Coordinates of C-alpha atoms and ligand atoms in Angstrom, one line a residue:
X1 CA 0.0 0.0 0.0
X2 CA 1.2 3.5 -0.8
X3 CA 1.0 6.2 1.9
X4 CA 0.8 9.8 0.8
X5 CA 3.0 12.3 2.6
X6 CA 2.3 16.0 2.7
X7 CA 5.9 17.3 2.7
X8 CA 5.9 21.0 2.0
X9 CA 9.7 21.2 2.2
X10 CA 10.0 23.1 5.4
X11 CA 12.0 20.6 7.4
X12 CA 12.9 17.1 8.3
X13 CA 10.3 14.6 7.4
X14 CA 12.8 11.9 6.8
X15 CA 12.0 10.3 10.1
X16 CA 8.4 9.9 9.1
X17 CA 9.4 8.4 5.7
X18 CA 11.8 6.0 7.4
X19 CA 9.2 4.9 9.9
X20 CA 6.7 4.2 7.1
X21 CA 9.3 2.3 5.1
X22 CA 10.2 0.3 8.2
X23 CA 6.6 -0.7 8.5
X24 CA 6.8 -2.1 5.0
X25 CA 4.9 0.6 3.1
X26 CA 6.0 2.9 0.3
X27 CA 5.7 6.6 0.3
X28 CA 4.4 9.0 -2.4
X29 CA 4.5 12.7 -2.1
X30 CA 1.8 15.2 -2.6
X31 CA 2.8 17.1 -5.7
X32 CA -0.5 19.0 -6.6
X33 CA -3.5 20.1 -4.5
X34 CA -5.6 17.3 -6.2
X35 CA -3.3 14.7 -4.6
X36 CA -4.5 15.7 -1.2
X37 CA -8.1 14.6 -2.1
X38 CA -7.2 11.5 -4.0
X39 CA -4.8 10.0 -1.4
X40 CA -5.9 6.8 0.2
X41 CA -4.1 7.6 3.5
X42 CA -2.5 11.0 4.1
X43 CA 0.1 11.9 6.7
X44 CA 0.8 15.5 7.4
X45 CA 3.9 16.0 9.6
X46 CA 3.9 19.6 10.7
X47 CA 7.4 21.1 10.8
X48 CA 8.4 24.7 11.6
X49 CA 6.4 27.5 13.1
X50 CA 2.6 27.7 12.9
X51 CA 3.0 30.7 10.5
X52 CA 5.5 29.0 8.3
X53 CA 3.3 25.9 8.0
X54 CA 0.2 27.9 7.1
X55 CA 2.2 30.1 4.6
X56 CA 3.5 27.1 2.8
X57 CA 0.1 25.5 2.7
X58 CA -1.4 28.7 1.3
X59 CA 1.4 29.1 -1.3
X60 CA 0.9 25.6 -2.6
X61 CA -2.9 25.8 -2.8
X62 CA -3.3 23.1 -0.1
X63 CA -5.6 24.8 2.4
X64 CA -8.9 24.2 0.7
X65 CA -8.2 20.6 -0.3
X66 CA -7.0 19.8 3.2
X67 CA -10.2 21.4 4.8
X68 CA -12.3 19.4 2.3
X69 CA -10.5 16.1 3.0
X70 CA -11.0 16.5 6.7
X71 CA -14.7 17.5 6.4
X72 CA -15.3 14.6 4.0
X73 CA -13.8 12.3 6.7
X74 CA -11.1 10.8 4.5
X75 CA -8.1 9.2 6.3
X76 CA -5.8 11.9 7.8
X77 CA -3.0 11.8 10.3
X78 CA -1.5 15.0 11.5
X79 CA 1.7 15.2 13.6
X80 CA 2.9 18.0 15.8
X81 CA 2.2 21.4 14.3
X82 CA -0.3 19.7 12.0
X83 CA -2.5 19.2 15.1
X84 CA -2.2 22.9 16.0
X85 CA -3.0 23.8 12.4
X86 CA -6.5 22.3 12.8
X87 CA -7.3 25.2 15.1
X88 CA -8.2 28.9 14.2
X89 CA -4.8 30.4 15.1
X90 CA -1.8 30.4 17.4
X91 CA 0.0 32.8 19.7
X92 CA 3.1 31.8 17.8
X93 CA 2.1 33.6 14.7
X94 CA -0.4 36.3 15.5
X95 CA -2.8 37.2 12.6
X96 CA -2.2 33.9 10.7
X97 CA -5.4 31.9 10.3
X98 CA -5.2 28.1 10.8
X99 CA -7.3 25.6 9.0
X100 CA -10.2 26.4 11.4
X101 CA -11.5 22.9 11.6
X102 CA -11.6 23.2 15.4
X103 CA -12.5 26.4 17.4
X104 CA -9.9 28.2 19.5
X105 CA -6.3 29.2 19.6
X106 CA -3.0 27.5 20.4
X107 CA -1.0 29.1 23.3
X108 CA 2.6 29.1 24.6
X109 CA 3.7 27.2 27.7
X110 CA 4.9 29.6 30.3
X111 CA 5.8 30.1 33.9
X112 CA 6.0 27.8 36.9
X113 CA 9.7 27.0 36.3
X114 CA 8.9 25.0 33.3
X115 CA 11.6 24.3 30.7
X116 CA 10.2 25.5 27.4
X117 CA 10.1 23.9 24.8
X118 CA 8.8 20.7 26.4
X119 CA 11.3 18.3 25.0
X120 CA 11.0 14.7 26.1
X121 CA 8.9 11.7 26.9
X122 CA 5.5 12.2 28.5
X123 CA 2.3 10.2 28.9
X124 CA -1.1 10.6 27.5
X125 CA -4.5 10.4 29.2
X126 CA -7.1 8.8 27.0
X127 CA -10.5 10.5 26.8
X128 CA -12.0 8.0 24.4
X129 CA -11.0 4.9 22.5
X130 CA -9.3 4.8 19.2
X131 CA -8.1 1.9 17.1
X132 CA -4.8 3.7 16.8
X133 CA -4.3 3.1 20.5
X134 CA -5.6 -0.5 20.3
X135 CA -2.5 -2.0 21.8
X136 CA -1.4 1.1 23.7
X137 CA -0.4 0.4 27.3
X138 CA 0.4 3.7 28.9
X139 CA 3.9 4.0 27.5
X140 CA 5.7 7.3 27.2
X141 CA 5.7 9.2 23.9
X142 CA 8.1 11.8 22.5
X143 CA 7.0 15.4 22.6
X144 CA 8.8 18.5 21.4
X145 CA 6.9 21.8 21.3
X146 CA 6.6 25.3 22.9
X147 CA 2.9 25.8 22.0
X148 CA -0.1 23.7 23.0
X149 CA -3.8 23.3 22.6
X150 CA -5.3 24.3 26.0
X151 CA -7.6 21.8 27.7
X152 CA -10.3 24.5 27.8
X153 CA -10.9 23.7 24.1
X154 CA -11.9 20.1 25.0
X155 CA -14.8 18.8 22.9
X156 CA -15.9 15.5 21.4
X157 CA -12.8 15.4 19.2
X158 CA -10.4 15.3 22.2
X159 CA -8.7 11.9 22.1
X160 CA -5.9 12.4 24.7
X161 CA -4.6 15.0 27.1
X162 CA -1.2 15.4 28.7
X163 CA 0.2 17.4 31.7
X164 CA 3.1 19.8 31.4
X165 CA 2.6 22.5 34.0
X166 CA -0.9 22.7 32.6
X167 CA -3.2 20.1 31.1
X168 CA -3.3 20.3 27.3
X169 CA -4.9 18.4 24.4
X170 CA -2.3 16.0 23.0
X171 CA -4.4 14.2 20.4
X172 CA -7.7 14.7 18.6
X173 CA -9.7 12.3 16.6
X174 CA -13.0 12.3 14.8
X175 CA -13.8 9.2 12.7
X176 CA -11.0 8.8 10.1
X177 CA -9.2 12.0 11.1
X178 CA -6.6 11.9 13.8
X179 CA -3.9 14.4 14.8
X180 CA -1.3 14.2 17.6
X181 CA 1.1 16.6 19.3
X182 CA 3.6 13.8 20.0
X183 CA 5.8 12.2 17.4
X184 CA 4.9 8.6 16.8
X185 CA 7.9 8.3 14.4
X186 CA 10.3 9.2 17.2
X187 CA 8.6 7.3 20.0
X188 CA 10.4 4.0 19.6
X189 CA 8.5 0.7 19.2
X190 CA 5.3 2.0 20.7
X191 CA 5.2 5.0 18.3
X192 CA 5.7 2.6 15.4
X193 CA 2.7 0.5 16.6
X194 CA 0.5 3.6 16.7
X195 CA 1.7 4.5 13.2
X196 CA 1.2 1.0 12.0
X197 CA -2.4 1.0 13.2
X198 CA -3.1 4.1 11.2
X199 CA -1.4 2.7 8.1
X200 CA -2.9 -0.8 8.2
X201 CA -6.5 -0.3 9.3
X202 CA -8.2 -0.4 5.9
X203 CA -11.7 -0.1 7.3
X204 CA -13.0 3.1 8.6
X205 CA -11.1 4.1 11.7
X206 CA -14.1 4.7 13.8
X207 CA -13.6 6.0 17.3
X208 CA -15.3 3.5 19.5
X209 CA -16.6 5.9 22.2
X210 CA -15.5 7.0 25.6
X211 CA -13.1 4.9 27.7
X212 CA -14.8 3.4 30.7
X213 CA -13.1 5.7 33.2
X214 CA -10.6 8.4 32.4
X215 CA -7.3 8.0 34.4
X216 CA -7.0 11.2 36.3
X217 CA -3.5 10.6 37.6
X218 CA -1.1 13.2 36.3
X219 CA 1.2 12.4 33.3
X220 CA 4.8 13.2 34.0
X221 CA 7.6 14.1 31.7
X222 CA 10.6 11.9 32.1
X223 CA 14.2 12.8 32.6
X224 CA 16.1 11.7 29.5
X225 CA 19.1 9.5 29.3
X226 CA 21.1 10.3 26.2
X227 CA 24.0 8.3 24.6
X228 CA 26.6 10.5 22.9
X229 CA 28.9 9.4 20.1
X230 CA 31.9 11.6 19.4
X231 CA 32.9 10.8 15.8
X232 CA 36.0 11.6 13.7
X233 CA 38.3 10.0 11.2
X234 CA 41.2 8.0 12.7
X235 CA 44.7 8.2 11.1
X236 CA 43.7 5.5 8.6
X237 CA 40.8 7.6 7.4
X238 CA 38.1 5.4 8.9
X239 CA 35.2 7.2 10.6
X240 CA 35.2 5.9 14.2
X241 CA 33.5 6.6 17.5
X242 CA 36.2 8.0 19.8
X243 CA 36.3 9.2 23.3
X244 CA 38.4 11.9 24.9
X245 CA 39.9 12.2 28.3
X246 CA 39.3 15.9 29.0
X247 CA 38.9 16.2 25.2
X248 CA 42.2 14.5 24.4
X249 CA 41.1 11.6 22.1
X250 CA 44.6 10.2 21.5
X251 CA 46.1 7.4 23.4
X252 CA 49.7 6.5 22.7
X253 CA 49.5 8.7 19.6
X254 CA 46.5 7.0 18.1
X255 CA 42.9 8.2 18.0
X256 CA 40.9 5.9 20.4
X257 CA 38.6 3.7 18.5
X258 CA 35.5 2.6 20.4
X259 CA 33.4 1.3 17.6
X260 CA 31.4 2.0 14.4
X261 CA 28.9 4.9 14.6
X262 CA 25.9 3.3 12.9
X263 CA 26.2 0.0 14.7
X264 CA 26.7 1.7 18.1
X265 CA 23.8 4.0 17.6
X266 CA 21.5 1.1 16.8
X267 CA 22.7 -0.7 19.9
X268 CA 21.9 2.3 22.1
X269 CA 18.4 2.6 20.5
X270 CA 17.7 -1.1 21.2
X271 CA 19.0 -0.7 24.8
X272 CA 16.6 2.1 25.5
X273 CA 18.5 5.4 25.0
X274 CA 15.9 8.2 24.9
X275 CA 18.0 10.1 22.3
X276 CA 21.2 9.7 20.5
X277 CA 23.7 12.5 19.8
X278 CA 26.5 12.4 17.2
X279 CA 29.2 15.0 17.5
X280 CA 31.5 15.4 14.5
X281 CA 34.3 16.6 16.7
X282 CA 36.6 17.7 13.9
X283 CA 33.8 19.6 12.2
X284 CA 35.4 22.9 13.1
X285 CA 38.2 22.1 10.6
X286 CA 36.6 19.5 8.2
X287 CA 33.6 21.0 6.5
X288 CA 30.7 18.6 6.8
X289 CA 29.3 19.2 3.3
X290 CA 32.6 17.8 2.0
X291 CA 32.8 15.3 4.9
X292 CA 30.0 13.1 3.3
X293 CA 30.7 10.1 5.5
X294 CA 29.0 11.9 8.4
X295 CA 25.9 12.5 6.3
X296 CA 25.9 8.9 5.3
X297 CA 26.2 7.8 9.0
X298 CA 23.1 9.9 9.7
X299 CA 21.1 8.5 6.7
X300 CA 21.9 4.9 7.7
X301 CA 21.3 5.4 11.4
X302 CA 17.9 7.1 10.9
X303 CA 16.7 4.0 8.9
X304 CA 16.7 2.0 12.1
X305 CA 16.6 4.4 15.0
X306 CA 13.2 5.8 16.0
X307 CA 14.2 8.1 18.8
X308 CA 15.5 11.7 18.3
X309 CA 18.8 12.1 16.6
X310 CA 21.0 15.2 17.2
X311 CA 24.1 16.0 15.1
X312 CA 26.7 18.6 15.8
X313 CA 30.0 19.7 14.3
X314 CA 30.9 22.2 11.7
X315 CA 27.7 24.2 11.6
X316 CA 28.8 27.7 10.4
X317 CA 29.1 29.7 7.2
X318 CA 31.8 28.4 4.9
X319 CA 33.4 29.1 1.6
X320 CA 34.9 26.0 -0.1
X321 CA 38.1 25.9 -2.2
X322 CA 36.1 26.6 -5.4
X323 CA 34.6 29.7 -3.9
X324 CA 31.2 28.2 -3.3
X325 CA 29.6 29.9 -0.2
X326 CA 27.5 27.9 2.1
X327 CA 25.5 29.4 5.0
X328 CA 25.2 27.6 8.3
X329 CA 21.6 27.1 7.3
X330 CA 22.7 25.1 4.3
X331 CA 24.9 22.9 6.5
X332 CA 22.1 22.4 9.0
X333 CA 19.6 21.6 6.2
X334 CA 22.0 18.9 4.8
X335 CA 22.0 17.4 8.3
X336 CA 18.2 17.6 8.6
X337 CA 17.7 16.1 5.2
X338 CA 20.0 13.2 6.2
X339 CA 17.8 12.4 9.2
X340 CA 18.7 14.7 12.0
X341 CA 15.9 15.9 14.3
X342 CA 18.1 18.5 16.0
X343 CA 21.4 20.1 15.2
X344 CA 23.9 21.3 17.7
X345 CA 26.2 24.3 17.3
X346 CA 29.4 24.5 19.2
X347 CA 32.2 27.0 18.2
X348 CA 30.0 29.2 16.1
X349 CA 27.6 29.8 19.0
X350 CA 30.5 31.4 20.9
X351 CA 31.4 33.7 18.0
X352 CA 27.8 34.6 17.5
X353 CA 27.3 35.5 21.2
X354 CA 30.5 37.5 21.3
X355 CA 29.1 39.6 18.5
X356 CA 25.7 39.9 20.1
X357 CA 27.3 41.0 23.4
X358 CA 29.2 43.7 21.6
X359 CA 26.3 45.2 19.7
X360 CA 23.1 44.0 21.5
X361 CA 21.6 43.7 18.1
X362 CA 19.8 40.6 16.7
X363 CA 20.8 40.7 13.1
X364 CA 18.7 37.7 12.1
X365 CA 21.7 36.5 10.1
X366 CA 23.5 34.3 12.8
X367 CA 23.5 30.6 12.5
X368 CA 21.3 30.3 15.6
X369 CA 18.7 32.8 14.3
X370 CA 18.5 31.5 10.8
X371 CA 18.2 27.8 11.7
X372 CA 15.8 28.5 14.5
X373 CA 13.5 30.6 12.2
X374 CA 13.3 27.9 9.6
X375 CA 13.3 24.7 11.7
X376 CA 12.0 26.0 15.1
X377 CA 13.9 26.6 18.4
X378 CA 13.4 23.0 19.5
X379 CA 15.7 21.9 16.6
X380 CA 18.6 24.1 17.7
X381 CA 20.9 22.8 20.5
X382 CA 23.9 24.6 21.7
X383 CA 26.8 22.4 22.6
X384 CA 28.9 24.3 25.3
X385 CA 32.5 23.3 26.0
X386 CA 33.4 25.2 29.2
X387 CA 36.5 24.9 31.4
X388 CA 36.9 26.1 35.0
X389 CA 39.0 29.2 35.6
X390 CA 39.9 29.8 39.2
X391 CA 40.3 33.2 40.8
X392 CA 41.5 34.2 44.2
X393 CA 38.7 36.6 45.2
X394 CA 35.2 37.6 44.0
X395 CA 36.7 41.0 42.8
X396 CA 39.2 39.3 40.5
X397 CA 36.9 38.8 37.5
X398 CA 33.9 40.4 35.9
X399 CA 32.6 37.0 34.8
X400 CA 29.8 35.0 36.5
X401 CA 31.6 33.6 39.4
X402 CA 30.6 30.8 41.8
X403 CA 32.0 30.1 45.2
X404 CA 33.0 26.5 44.7
X405 CA 33.4 23.6 47.1
X406 CA 36.1 22.2 44.8
X407 CA 39.0 24.5 45.6
X408 CA 41.5 25.4 43.0
X409 CA 45.2 24.3 42.8
X410 CA 46.2 27.1 45.1
X411 CA 43.2 26.9 47.4
X412 CA 41.1 29.4 45.3
X413 CA 37.5 29.5 46.4
X414 CA 36.0 31.1 43.3
X415 CA 35.8 30.1 39.7
X416 CA 34.0 30.9 36.5
X417 CA 33.4 28.7 33.4
X418 CA 35.2 29.9 30.3
X419 CA 33.7 29.0 26.9
X420 CA 36.0 27.4 24.4
X421 CA 35.9 26.9 20.6
X422 CA 37.5 24.3 18.3
X423 CA 37.0 21.4 20.6
X424 CA 38.4 23.0 23.7
X425 CA 41.6 24.2 22.0
X426 CA 41.0 27.9 22.4
X427 CA 39.4 29.7 25.4
X428 CA 37.4 32.9 24.7
X429 CA 36.5 35.8 26.9
X430 CA 32.9 34.7 27.3
X431 CA 31.5 32.9 30.4
X432 CA 29.0 30.1 30.3
X433 CA 26.2 32.3 31.7
X434 CA 26.7 35.0 29.0
X435 CA 26.8 32.2 26.4
X436 CA 23.6 30.4 27.3
X437 CA 21.6 33.5 27.9
X438 CA 22.8 35.0 24.6
X439 CA 21.9 31.8 22.7
X440 CA 18.5 31.6 24.4
X441 CA 17.8 35.2 23.4
X442 CA 18.8 34.5 19.8
X443 CA 16.4 31.5 19.5
X444 CA 18.2 28.3 20.7
X445 CA 16.0 25.7 22.1
X446 CA 18.2 23.5 24.3
X447 CA 21.7 23.5 25.9
X448 CA 24.0 20.5 25.8
X449 CA 26.3 21.3 28.7
X450 CA 29.6 19.6 28.5
X451 CA 32.5 20.2 31.0
X452 CA 36.1 19.8 29.8
X453 CA 37.4 19.3 33.4
X454 CA 35.0 16.3 33.9
X455 CA 35.0 14.8 30.4
X456 CA 36.1 11.1 30.4
X457 CA 37.0 11.2 34.1
X458 CA 34.2 9.0 35.4
X459 CA 34.1 11.2 38.5
X460 CA 30.5 12.3 38.2
X461 CA 28.8 15.4 36.7
X462 CA 29.7 19.0 37.7
X463 CA 26.7 20.1 39.7
X464 CA 28.0 23.6 40.3
X465 CA 28.2 24.2 36.5
X466 CA 24.8 22.6 35.9
X467 CA 23.0 24.6 38.6
X468 CA 24.6 27.9 37.4
X469 CA 23.4 27.2 33.8
X470 CA 19.9 25.9 34.8
X471 CA 19.2 29.0 36.8
X472 CA 20.3 31.3 33.9
X473 CA 17.9 29.9 31.2
X474 CA 14.4 28.5 30.8
X475 CA 15.2 26.3 27.8
X476 CA 16.0 22.6 28.6
X477 CA 19.5 21.7 29.7
X478 CA 21.3 18.3 29.1
X479 CA 24.0 17.6 31.7
X480 CA 27.1 16.0 30.1
X481 CA 30.6 14.9 31.0
X482 CA 31.9 12.8 33.9
X483 CA 29.3 9.9 34.2
X484 CA 31.1 6.9 35.7
X485 CA 28.3 4.9 37.3
X486 CA 24.5 4.6 37.5
X487 CA 24.7 6.4 40.9
X488 CA 26.1 9.5 39.1
X489 CA 22.8 9.8 37.2
X490 CA 20.9 9.6 40.4
X491 CA 23.1 12.3 41.9
X492 CA 22.7 14.6 38.9
X493 CA 18.9 14.3 39.0
X494 CA 18.7 14.8 42.7
X495 CA 21.2 17.6 43.1
X496 CA 20.3 19.6 40.0
X497 CA 17.1 20.3 38.0
X498 CA 18.7 19.2 34.7
X499 CA 16.2 17.9 32.1
X500 CA 18.5 15.2 30.8
X501 CA 21.8 13.5 31.3
X502 CA 24.2 12.4 28.7
X503 CA 27.1 10.0 28.8
X504 CA 29.6 8.5 26.4
X505 CA 32.5 6.5 27.7
X506 CA 30.6 4.2 30.2
X507 CA 28.2 3.2 27.5
X508 CA 30.8 2.6 24.8
X509 CA 33.0 0.5 27.1
X510 CA 29.9 -1.5 28.3
X511 CA 30.7 -0.5 31.9
X512 CA 27.1 0.4 32.7
X513 CA 23.9 -0.5 30.7
X514 CA 21.4 2.1 29.9
X515 CA 18.7 -0.1 31.4
X516 CA 20.6 -0.2 34.7
X517 CA 20.9 3.6 34.7
X518 CA 17.1 3.8 34.3
X519 CA 16.4 1.3 37.0
X520 CA 18.6 3.1 39.5
X521 CA 17.2 6.5 38.7
X522 CA 13.6 5.1 38.8
X523 CA 14.3 3.7 42.3
X524 CA 14.9 7.2 43.7
X525 CA 11.6 8.3 42.3
X526 CA 12.7 10.1 39.2
X527 CA 10.4 9.5 36.2
X528 CA 12.1 7.7 33.3
X529 CA 11.0 5.9 30.2
X530 CA 11.3 2.2 30.7
X531 CA 13.7 0.5 28.3
X532 CA 11.8 -1.3 25.6
Ligands
1PR1 O1 32.5 23.5 17.3 O2 30.2 23.3 16.2 O3 32.2 22.2 15.1 O4 31.1 21.3 17.2 C1 32.1 20.4 17.6 C2 31.5 19.5 18.6 O5 32.4 18.5 18.9 C3 31.1 20.3 19.9 O6 29.8 19.9 20.3 C4 32.2 19.8 20.9 O7 31.6 19.6 22.2 C5 32.6 18.4 20.3 N1 34.0 18.1 20.5 C6 35.0 18.7 19.9 N2 36.2 18.1 20.4 C7 35.8 17.2 21.2 C8 36.8 16.3 21.9 O8 36.4 15.5 22.8 N3 38.0 16.4 21.6 N4 33.7 16.4 22.1 C9 34.4 17.2 21.4 C10 33.0 16.8 23.1 C11 32.1 16.0 25.0 C12 30.9 15.1 25.0 C13 31.2 13.8 25.7 C14 30.8 14.0 27.1 C15 30.5 12.8 27.8 N5 32.8 15.7 23.8 O9 30.4 15.0 23.8 O10 30.5 12.9 25.0 O11 31.8 14.8 27.8 O12 31.7 12.0 28.0 P1 31.8 11.0 29.2 O13 30.5 10.5 29.5 O14 32.7 9.9 28.7 O15 32.5 11.8 30.3 P2 31.6 22.7 16.4

């Protein structure tokens, strides 16, 4: 059977394509407005801002056929912003009309110490039955969004709701029409089952009426456990997963080789990693558009990995030896097309913030602004590579100091975290608080917080750094560097308010299994997604 995909070219829908292929179906694209009406089963994965989605639909002449298709009750599955597009409008893009199938407006999450966007695995509360949820058993699903449909808009279309500071509508369904805020294509095996139910049920997908009793217990977002693969070419030119010791990846002169990127990523998916991150660690000097193996790694990984994939390394403007100029947006787009769900910016974010601190002007031209405008804030992660700088007294630096319990080599009680570029090779006059605040202001959606002092030491995460950054921003923070045991994850979740924790070495060397980390963390009452 052929599934028709409404891909209006605004972002990464490769994950949806891969999921459909994995389920044994082929995909055809909507090419003309008529295709929307003639498709047997249509999937509309919403990517980008509400305004961008509606503009693209309008430019392509898709609005009227979509409204008709839904009113005529033809099979329709909307994902993420496609759910929001069913309403009349959104706070995200004032003045832009939605499809207006459902009454009311989409609003932004705010307040109450919430990290916004909501990024991670949350539950759903079923308000009625649906064949799409026929074999659903309360598992967590992957959400990534800053705007939501308020529960006050509840009506007989409301299929599920979810809690994130407030209760919001996380799926709607009416006869053959279903739309969901979460991403089934990124929700592991359970998401694939939901998608498969939509794809395979040939008969009318009738909603079978209210569930006997609605489960009123709150749904809770999980803390995420992320596996990170630092990738580079070794001296023989093979692309390998490597691992540094305070960013030094050579051992006895050779680049450490801890495995093959595609195979290792697949293993982590199967072992229950909530996300997988690739860092192309020599990206600052090897331009990714010429370093095709990394794109190939992403393409092959995304065929079998159905949790979010982040890729970093080399995202910046670049002119190649033939004088061809690429913008950072071109580089990011190549990564998204190859299967990335999020990109991460390292060195360039520091240069961008240096400029922003000097002028206070948002030019709209920086890598962060350009990529976030097109793909949404939630797709832009900033990878920070800070190093501790000790000072004797609080007056000795204008940077954001902390009084540390880990005294410096000469007994110093104060330190600040200096941002570095080029994989820690060069320190800049920017502290971590300036960096993360600047990036958030420019439109970044998440912080991947490494720590050079802790990287590869197996001595635990740097809580002082994590707490300093968490209190500076409201976007989610991923704590990274130093994990040496399952207990270290328990510590980072109990001593900081981090949204996720990432590790590399212990997973690569099979010292601790992801499932064991999750068991330990669950034991102390922290919500995690159970390993499938
Ligand atoms: O500057 O945009 O080209 O991006 C380059 C990216 O490569 C940055 O995200 C930077 O963090 C990363 N990178 C560059 N050099 C290294 C290196 O190790 N020599 N890796 C490097 C950063 C840190 C984490 C690591 C954690 C957990 N590695 O990715 O996985 O510290 O490790 P652990 O659990 O073993 O302690 P650009």
